[in-house]
Amino acid sequence: MAEDRWQWYPPEVKVWLGVLWGKSAGRAGGSANLLLSHMLDTAAVAEVVWDRYLPPVTRRRLDAVAGGRGKGRRLFAWLCGIHDYGKAVPAFQHMDSDLADAVRESGLSWDKFAVKSESWRHDKAGGRLLRAALVKAGWAEEQIDWVWPLVAGHHGRFPTLGQLRPKKEDVQGKGPSWKLAQSALVEVFSRELGFEGESPLAAVEPALVPGRAMQLQLSGLVVMADWIASDERHFAGVPDLARVTIAQARVRAAKAWSSLGLRGGWGVLPTPGPEAFRDRFGHGTRPSQDLVLDVVRRMGGPGLVIVEAPMGEGKTKAALAAAELLAARYGLDGVYLGMPTQATADPMFTEVRSWLRKVEEGLEDQVALLHGKRMFNKEWRGLLEDAGEGSQDADSRFSSVDEFGMRDDCFDGCEGGERRAPAEWFLGRRRGLLSPFAVGTIDQLLFAATRTKHVMLRMAGLAGKVVALDEVHAADVYMSQFLLEGLWWLGQAGVPVVLLSATLPPEQRRRLVDAYVAGTQSAEAPVALEVPEPQGYPSVTASWPGQDGKPEVLVESTESWRDDLRVRVEVLDEPPTRTDSGTDSQAAETDAGPADTAVVDYLEERLVDGGCVLVIRNTVDRAQSTFDALRKEYGADVRLLHGRLHTGHRADRTQEVLNLLAPPADGVERPGRLVVVATQLAEQSFDVDADLLITDLAPMDLLLQRIGRLHRHEGVKRPALLAQPTVVVTGVGLDSGGGTPHMLRASERIYGRYLLLRTAAEVERVTAGGGTWSIPGRVPDLVARVYGAGSVVPDAWGEAEAQARQEWEERQAERRAKAAEYVLTRAGEHGAPTLAGLHYGGHGTVAEGQFEALVRDGDRSVEVVLVRRTEDRFRAVTGRSLGPNGEVAAEVVDDVLCGTVRLPAKLTEAAERGLGPLPGWRDHPWLRYSLALELGEQGEASLGDFRLRYDEALGLVVSGGRSYR
């Protein structure tokens, strides 16, 4: 510490700052770390974060907040370093008895009994101290109000101003000595960073108040810098004040950053030219892709882009190309791509890595895969294994600094050759979105819109990226509350967002635009916004803030790259089952013999000359029953895909079907006859071509998604009887003498009766006249009719529809209210200027594995790992042997993991109560939290009142138990 820094203070100040500690010896590599040292370490890390990680757009915005170009870096370092100011209080200093004695001997005393009697967190103490110091320095009230929550909330939750009052002032430090020591600490720290004058704190004052989204991003970056500077491997304790300087801290920070292998994304990106699409993807653009890129080029600023196009149009490639263009224009440093499911995220991870390799060699190694089962992805695991053994258990080994700063993160360095995976530090809990590039489920964005601990880390990861979300139509009303909240925050943060969908109901499209635009206006609801309906299909709807702050809107449409299909619609009428007689047993619901027989009989007529058929059932039980019936008729020509196949079977069989029904290619022969029975797995990102589709009734948008698998590829030779694309709707009884149609109870449980009735009305309308639907041309109209408010059902159905609508609206309202308990911003508070109290009314800490249940309100289910138990040992489902207690050798891990299967929701309670990991799994990084389901030699097991059997063809078959709704 330069001696001239002490000219402003009496001699005892130097003594005090030489004993106030920030890390105990046990948590700082064997020597205590002075508080000033840790604050300077964190500030130095922040400088490296600025230089090597922050996106250009964030640096520009921070420069503006600080008062001009070149000023943001120093303010950012100060904001990060000041985070632990609250450790300069008795409540913290008394926690290590030896270090506390030194503090007391220096003249900083306290009442031991008073301090021990109250738990007073140092983050809240810091908020209180900083407020007082900034008031004394003459800061404007609005500047004080947004800065103190960054300190008070740096352990994950933002308190209210009222929560900064301890019961006893003793815990905060009483008397002139404490006040002088606390004042001197913040001033000396500020002078070290280059803020000079009699009142260096006055020189720190920002010029502008950033929006709350930027405050939340800054808060996440403060946490990031703190966690890195808390790594005792790179920041060993410095107990000698003479060695505490910003220069030394900068040396430590630079070495730590390099050793941890951290980096940003693509930095300043050149604007891609018209040839870029072909360079990235190996082919030219289609009209809809041209439209997307044209709209993005015409936008006057970062904003929201909604792309609606049929299946097979190449929406995802258009989104990636748009992301590159948006990043180049507005200074974003990476991309997050959110997919609807884990199954769709895995292949997209591969595609994004390939795309980034074409953008710049080496960027592909900076992509993180973010979902709860990423360890099942062989490509991801291979990258981690190449990067080093430590990375494989990053999730568990990277904890966080605890609320009193007494437990530091334990990081392994990444020294050596170039990594082929993101830096290990990014792989810890809550940190995945901080990776330069990420592919995961849409849940990652939804988590960022929850009132949960450390939500600021998620926002910090998103705020510097272009965000693209695929198949947003799949979000139900509960998930949509988090999606809309996330869009609000991204809008305020100025984050470009690209939303992809086959089509959206007009009301849903309007809500998405409203949410984003309201964010740009920092308002509860958007002001002066009119969004025209698209006049064609495919279409692009874009909105961004204009120069005057008012939203601008651009809506364009074009032609599809292929002609419409005239899809004939038929109904295979399904009469009521015993379920409708008053019982609701699962046996009655799944005893679908007549329904299966009808499908078999229908196909007997249509498959005379062969053909490839896709049959989609709404439940696993129906799919298994139908498969069983068809297998008796067509033998090995039948395949079954559903969610109760274990991971190995599901992956292999899905890939087999994708290969068999892929686009025509030289040397690849299409099967002469093939029947694929599937559940809703076939709705999303399932690129197959079927000659004929048989599907249970579903809401119109999902029904059209399924129809998208019909005659999908050009150049396919089809049997004459299947030359016209045809969809056969099952799971509904329209032949009811003019009365209300019968629908499956299971379908109603999944989708609700209201939308099914309106969809059934459209199906009846087209079949009554022997007509067809023009697909994709009529897709927007059909969706709008079913989801609109106009009358579409026959008069005879009117009363039933009115009742169903009332039930549907009540259920929708209940689900919206349920989500409101967890969304990040409480109702009516979107206009709040700061983060103070953001977590007020939150629901405490949510375990990482519980986040999915938080943003999805369906019946909770669990996954188990199937193992076979023989007389002397356990075996994986592949037959490979495990140890006597289930121990798993490295070469057998894949065999064990491929036995993972999700149980029906009705088994969740029994599974959680009765299952656990095998004894030999308890120390395994990937298996220690897994539930093992032990199967007998015939593949059977019992779980509570249920009997389970894993059949190699059918998958997991469940029987017994009580009835389940």
mmCIF file of C-alpha atoms in Angstrom, residues 595-776:
data_model
loop_
_atom_site.group_PDB
_atom_site.id
_atom_site.type_symbol
_atom_site.label_atom_id
_atom_site.label_comp_id
_atom_site.label_asym_id
_atom_site.label_seq_id
_atom_site.Cartn_x
_atom_site.Cartn_y
_atom_site.Cartn_z
ATOM 1 C CA ALA A 595 -59.705 -48.760 -31.122
ATOM 2 C CA ASP A 596 -56.664 -50.843 -31.960
ATOM 3 C CA THR A 597 -58.693 -53.221 -34.101
ATOM 4 C CA ALA A 598 -60.060 -50.269 -36.060
ATOM 5 C CA VAL A 599 -56.506 -49.085 -36.825
ATOM 6 C CA VAL A 600 -55.427 -52.574 -37.865
ATOM 7 C CA ASP A 601 -58.470 -52.945 -40.147
ATOM 8 C CA TYR A 602 -57.924 -49.517 -41.688
ATOM 9 C CA LEU A 603 -54.286 -50.218 -42.461
ATOM 10 C CA GLU A 604 -55.158 -53.578 -43.965
ATOM 11 C CA GLU A 605 -56.934 -51.680 -46.741
ATOM 12 C CA ARG A 606 -54.386 -48.873 -47.145
ATOM 13 C CA LEU A 607 -51.149 -50.881 -47.009
ATOM 14 C CA VAL A 608 -51.958 -53.333 -49.805
ATOM 15 C CA ASP A 609 -49.008 -51.956 -51.775
ATOM 16 C CA GLY A 610 -46.928 -51.110 -48.727
ATOM 17 C CA GLY A 611 -46.154 -47.675 -47.328
ATOM 18 C CA CYS A 612 -44.795 -45.893 -44.282
ATOM 19 C CA VAL A 613 -47.282 -44.937 -41.571
ATOM 20 C CA LEU A 614 -46.917 -42.816 -38.439
ATOM 21 C CA VAL A 615 -49.424 -43.511 -35.658
ATOM 22 C CA ILE A 616 -49.438 -40.989 -32.777
ATOM 23 C CA ARG A 617 -51.220 -41.807 -29.532
ATOM 24 C CA ASN A 618 -51.743 -39.348 -26.686
ATOM 25 C CA THR A 619 -50.645 -41.726 -23.913
ATOM 26 C CA VAL A 620 -47.976 -44.359 -23.499
ATOM 27 C CA ASP A 621 -50.580 -46.952 -22.553
ATOM 28 C CA ARG A 622 -52.470 -46.443 -25.820
ATOM 29 C CA ALA A 623 -49.233 -46.512 -27.788
ATOM 30 C CA GLN A 624 -48.179 -49.786 -26.208
ATOM 31 C CA SER A 625 -51.604 -51.321 -26.805
ATOM 32 C CA THR A 626 -51.695 -50.203 -30.445
ATOM 33 C CA PHE A 627 -48.151 -51.403 -31.046
ATOM 34 C CA ASP A 628 -49.031 -54.801 -29.619
ATOM 35 C CA ALA A 629 -52.023 -55.124 -31.950
ATOM 36 C CA LEU A 630 -50.085 -53.989 -35.039
ATOM 37 C CA ARG A 631 -47.103 -56.188 -34.234
ATOM 38 C CA LYS A 632 -49.345 -59.258 -34.456
ATOM 39 C CA GLU A 633 -50.284 -58.229 -37.982
ATOM 40 C CA TYR A 634 -47.061 -56.735 -39.350
ATOM 41 C CA GLY A 635 -44.336 -58.252 -37.165
ATOM 42 C CA ALA A 636 -40.909 -56.668 -37.517
ATOM 43 C CA ASP A 637 -42.264 -53.834 -39.677
ATOM 44 C CA VAL A 638 -43.588 -52.046 -36.578
ATOM 45 C CA ARG A 639 -41.603 -49.694 -34.327
ATOM 46 C CA LEU A 640 -42.554 -48.137 -30.982
ATOM 47 C CA LEU A 641 -41.308 -44.801 -29.569
ATOM 48 C CA HIS A 642 -42.395 -43.291 -26.259
ATOM 49 C CA GLY A 643 -41.091 -41.832 -23.012
ATOM 50 C CA ARG A 644 -41.053 -45.081 -21.064
ATOM 51 C CA LEU A 645 -38.345 -46.679 -23.144
ATOM 52 C CA HIS A 646 -35.039 -46.505 -21.351
ATOM 53 C CA THR A 647 -32.533 -44.019 -22.697
ATOM 54 C CA GLY A 648 -30.577 -46.562 -24.692
ATOM 55 C CA HIS A 649 -33.610 -48.049 -26.450
ATOM 56 C CA ARG A 650 -35.178 -44.645 -27.039
ATOM 57 C CA ALA A 651 -32.018 -43.172 -28.578
ATOM 58 C CA ASP A 652 -31.301 -46.183 -30.782
ATOM 59 C CA ARG A 653 -34.868 -46.629 -31.973
ATOM 60 C CA THR A 654 -35.422 -42.926 -32.573
ATOM 61 C CA GLN A 655 -32.276 -42.752 -34.673
ATOM 62 C CA GLU A 656 -33.308 -45.866 -36.582
ATOM 63 C CA VAL A 657 -36.676 -44.299 -37.472
ATOM 64 C CA LEU A 658 -35.016 -41.003 -38.431
ATOM 65 C CA ASN A 659 -32.697 -42.924 -40.759
ATOM 66 C CA LEU A 660 -35.462 -45.046 -42.279
ATOM 67 C CA LEU A 661 -37.736 -42.086 -42.974
ATOM 68 C CA ALA A 662 -35.056 -39.555 -43.861
ATOM 69 C CA PRO A 663 -34.926 -37.495 -47.080
ATOM 70 C CA PRO A 664 -34.073 -39.547 -50.177
ATOM 71 C CA ALA A 665 -30.372 -40.134 -50.645
ATOM 72 C CA ASP A 666 -28.280 -42.142 -53.056
ATOM 73 C CA GLY A 667 -27.806 -45.705 -51.899
ATOM 74 C CA VAL A 668 -30.468 -45.433 -49.166
ATOM 75 C CA GLU A 669 -33.635 -47.431 -49.762
ATOM 76 C CA ARG A 670 -36.895 -46.460 -48.075
ATOM 77 C CA PRO A 671 -38.686 -49.353 -46.358
ATOM 78 C CA GLY A 672 -41.369 -51.032 -48.417
ATOM 79 C CA ARG A 673 -43.584 -51.110 -45.356
ATOM 80 C CA LEU A 674 -43.103 -49.520 -41.951
ATOM 81 C CA VAL A 675 -45.495 -48.572 -39.150
ATOM 82 C CA VAL A 676 -44.157 -46.308 -36.411
ATOM 83 C CA VAL A 677 -46.264 -45.978 -33.272
ATOM 84 C CA ALA A 678 -45.271 -42.999 -31.121
ATOM 85 C CA THR A 679 -46.501 -40.588 -28.493
ATOM 86 C CA GLN A 680 -46.049 -36.797 -28.503
ATOM 87 C CA LEU A 681 -42.322 -37.369 -29.046
ATOM 88 C CA ALA A 682 -43.175 -37.165 -32.741
ATOM 89 C CA GLU A 683 -44.490 -33.595 -32.454
ATOM 90 C CA GLN A 684 -41.233 -31.723 -32.025
ATOM 91 C CA SER A 685 -37.982 -31.758 -34.015
ATOM 92 C CA PHE A 686 -38.814 -35.179 -35.472
ATOM 93 C CA ASP A 687 -37.699 -35.004 -39.101
ATOM 94 C CA VAL A 688 -39.441 -37.986 -40.659
ATOM 95 C CA ASP A 689 -41.587 -38.403 -43.753
ATOM 96 C CA ALA A 690 -44.737 -40.518 -43.454
ATOM 97 C CA ASP A 691 -46.986 -41.561 -46.325
ATOM 98 C CA LEU A 692 -49.973 -41.698 -43.955
ATOM 99 C CA LEU A 693 -50.659 -40.218 -40.510
ATOM 100 C CA ILE A 694 -53.025 -41.648 -37.914
ATOM 101 C CA THR A 695 -53.250 -39.465 -34.815
ATOM 102 C CA ASP A 696 -55.313 -39.039 -31.693
ATOM 103 C CA LEU A 697 -57.164 -35.740 -31.532
ATOM 104 C CA ALA A 698 -55.100 -32.883 -30.050
ATOM 105 C CA PRO A 699 -55.506 -29.084 -30.001
ATOM 106 C CA MET A 700 -55.245 -27.643 -33.498
ATOM 107 C CA ASP A 701 -51.702 -26.259 -33.272
ATOM 108 C CA LEU A 702 -50.388 -29.622 -32.089
ATOM 109 C CA LEU A 703 -52.486 -31.519 -34.606
ATOM 110 C CA LEU A 704 -50.926 -29.416 -37.364
ATOM 111 C CA GLN A 705 -47.471 -30.086 -35.927
ATOM 112 C CA ARG A 706 -48.173 -33.787 -36.342
ATOM 113 C CA ILE A 707 -49.473 -33.267 -39.872
ATOM 114 C CA GLY A 708 -46.127 -31.673 -40.624
ATOM 115 C CA ARG A 709 -44.680 -35.197 -40.757
ATOM 116 C CA LEU A 710 -46.867 -36.047 -43.776
ATOM 117 C CA HIS A 711 -45.200 -36.077 -47.208
ATOM 118 C CA ARG A 712 -42.466 -33.912 -45.714
ATOM 119 C CA HIS A 713 -39.645 -34.650 -48.145
ATOM 120 C CA GLU A 714 -39.403 -34.121 -51.877
ATOM 121 C CA GLY A 715 -38.644 -36.999 -54.255
ATOM 122 C CA VAL A 716 -40.146 -39.824 -52.183
ATOM 123 C CA LYS A 717 -41.798 -42.635 -54.164
ATOM 124 C CA ARG A 718 -45.140 -43.505 -52.592
ATOM 125 C CA PRO A 719 -47.688 -46.316 -53.137
ATOM 126 C CA ALA A 720 -50.666 -45.264 -55.240
ATOM 127 C CA LEU A 721 -53.119 -45.705 -52.355
ATOM 128 C CA LEU A 722 -51.059 -43.240 -50.276
ATOM 129 C CA ALA A 723 -50.261 -40.739 -53.003
ATOM 130 C CA GLN A 724 -52.529 -38.119 -51.460
ATOM 131 C CA PRO A 725 -51.411 -36.978 -48.015
ATOM 132 C CA THR A 726 -54.018 -38.109 -45.526
ATOM 133 C CA VAL A 727 -54.461 -37.635 -41.791
ATOM 134 C CA VAL A 728 -56.791 -39.986 -39.949
ATOM 135 C CA VAL A 729 -58.003 -38.582 -36.632
ATOM 136 C CA THR A 730 -58.668 -41.048 -33.809
ATOM 137 C CA GLY A 731 -59.456 -40.733 -30.120
ATOM 138 C CA VAL A 732 -62.745 -38.955 -30.828
ATOM 139 C CA GLY A 733 -66.294 -40.076 -31.486
ATOM 140 C CA LEU A 734 -68.091 -37.687 -33.838
ATOM 141 C CA ASP A 735 -70.832 -40.145 -34.822
ATOM 142 C CA SER A 736 -73.008 -39.386 -31.812
ATOM 143 C CA GLY A 737 -76.333 -38.673 -33.474
ATOM 144 C CA GLY A 738 -75.718 -34.930 -33.662
ATOM 145 C CA GLY A 739 -74.783 -34.650 -29.984
ATOM 146 C CA THR A 740 -71.550 -33.612 -28.360
ATOM 147 C CA PRO A 741 -68.627 -35.780 -29.502
ATOM 148 C CA HIS A 742 -67.004 -38.315 -27.231
ATOM 149 C CA MET A 743 -63.347 -37.709 -26.397
ATOM 150 C CA LEU A 744 -60.824 -39.739 -24.465
ATOM 151 C CA ARG A 745 -60.656 -38.898 -20.778
ATOM 152 C CA ALA A 746 -56.864 -39.141 -20.998
ATOM 153 C CA SER A 747 -56.786 -36.564 -23.792
ATOM 154 C CA GLU A 748 -59.019 -34.243 -21.787
ATOM 155 C CA ARG A 749 -56.699 -34.554 -18.786
ATOM 156 C CA ILE A 750 -53.745 -33.577 -20.939
ATOM 157 C CA TYR A 751 -55.222 -30.822 -23.113
ATOM 158 C CA GLY A 752 -58.549 -29.814 -21.592
ATOM 159 C CA ARG A 753 -61.955 -30.358 -23.158
ATOM 160 C CA TYR A 754 -62.448 -26.833 -24.531
ATOM 161 C CA LEU A 755 -59.684 -26.770 -27.172
ATOM 162 C CA LEU A 756 -60.386 -30.388 -28.102
ATOM 163 C CA LEU A 757 -64.033 -29.567 -28.768
ATOM 164 C CA ARG A 758 -63.173 -26.624 -30.988
ATOM 165 C CA THR A 759 -60.571 -28.668 -32.863
ATOM 166 C CA ALA A 760 -63.065 -31.513 -33.275
ATOM 167 C CA ALA A 761 -65.506 -29.002 -34.798
ATOM 168 C CA GLU A 762 -62.965 -28.044 -37.461
ATOM 169 C CA VAL A 763 -62.251 -31.714 -38.131
ATOM 170 C CA GLU A 764 -65.953 -32.461 -38.511
ATOM 171 C CA ARG A 765 -66.404 -29.467 -40.813
ATOM 172 C CA VAL A 766 -63.736 -30.599 -43.232
ATOM 173 C CA THR A 767 -64.691 -34.284 -43.171
ATOM 174 C CA ALA A 768 -68.414 -33.624 -43.621
ATOM 175 C CA GLY A 769 -67.720 -32.170 -47.033
ATOM 176 C CA GLY A 770 -65.034 -34.675 -47.914
ATOM 177 C CA GLY A 771 -62.653 -31.762 -48.104
ATOM 178 C CA THR A 772 -59.016 -31.110 -47.475
ATOM 179 C CA TRP A 773 -56.779 -28.661 -45.639
ATOM 180 C CA SER A 774 -54.115 -26.773 -47.588
ATOM 181 C CA ILE A 775 -50.980 -27.178 -45.491
ATOM 182 C CA PRO A 776 -49.139 -25.029 -44.571
#
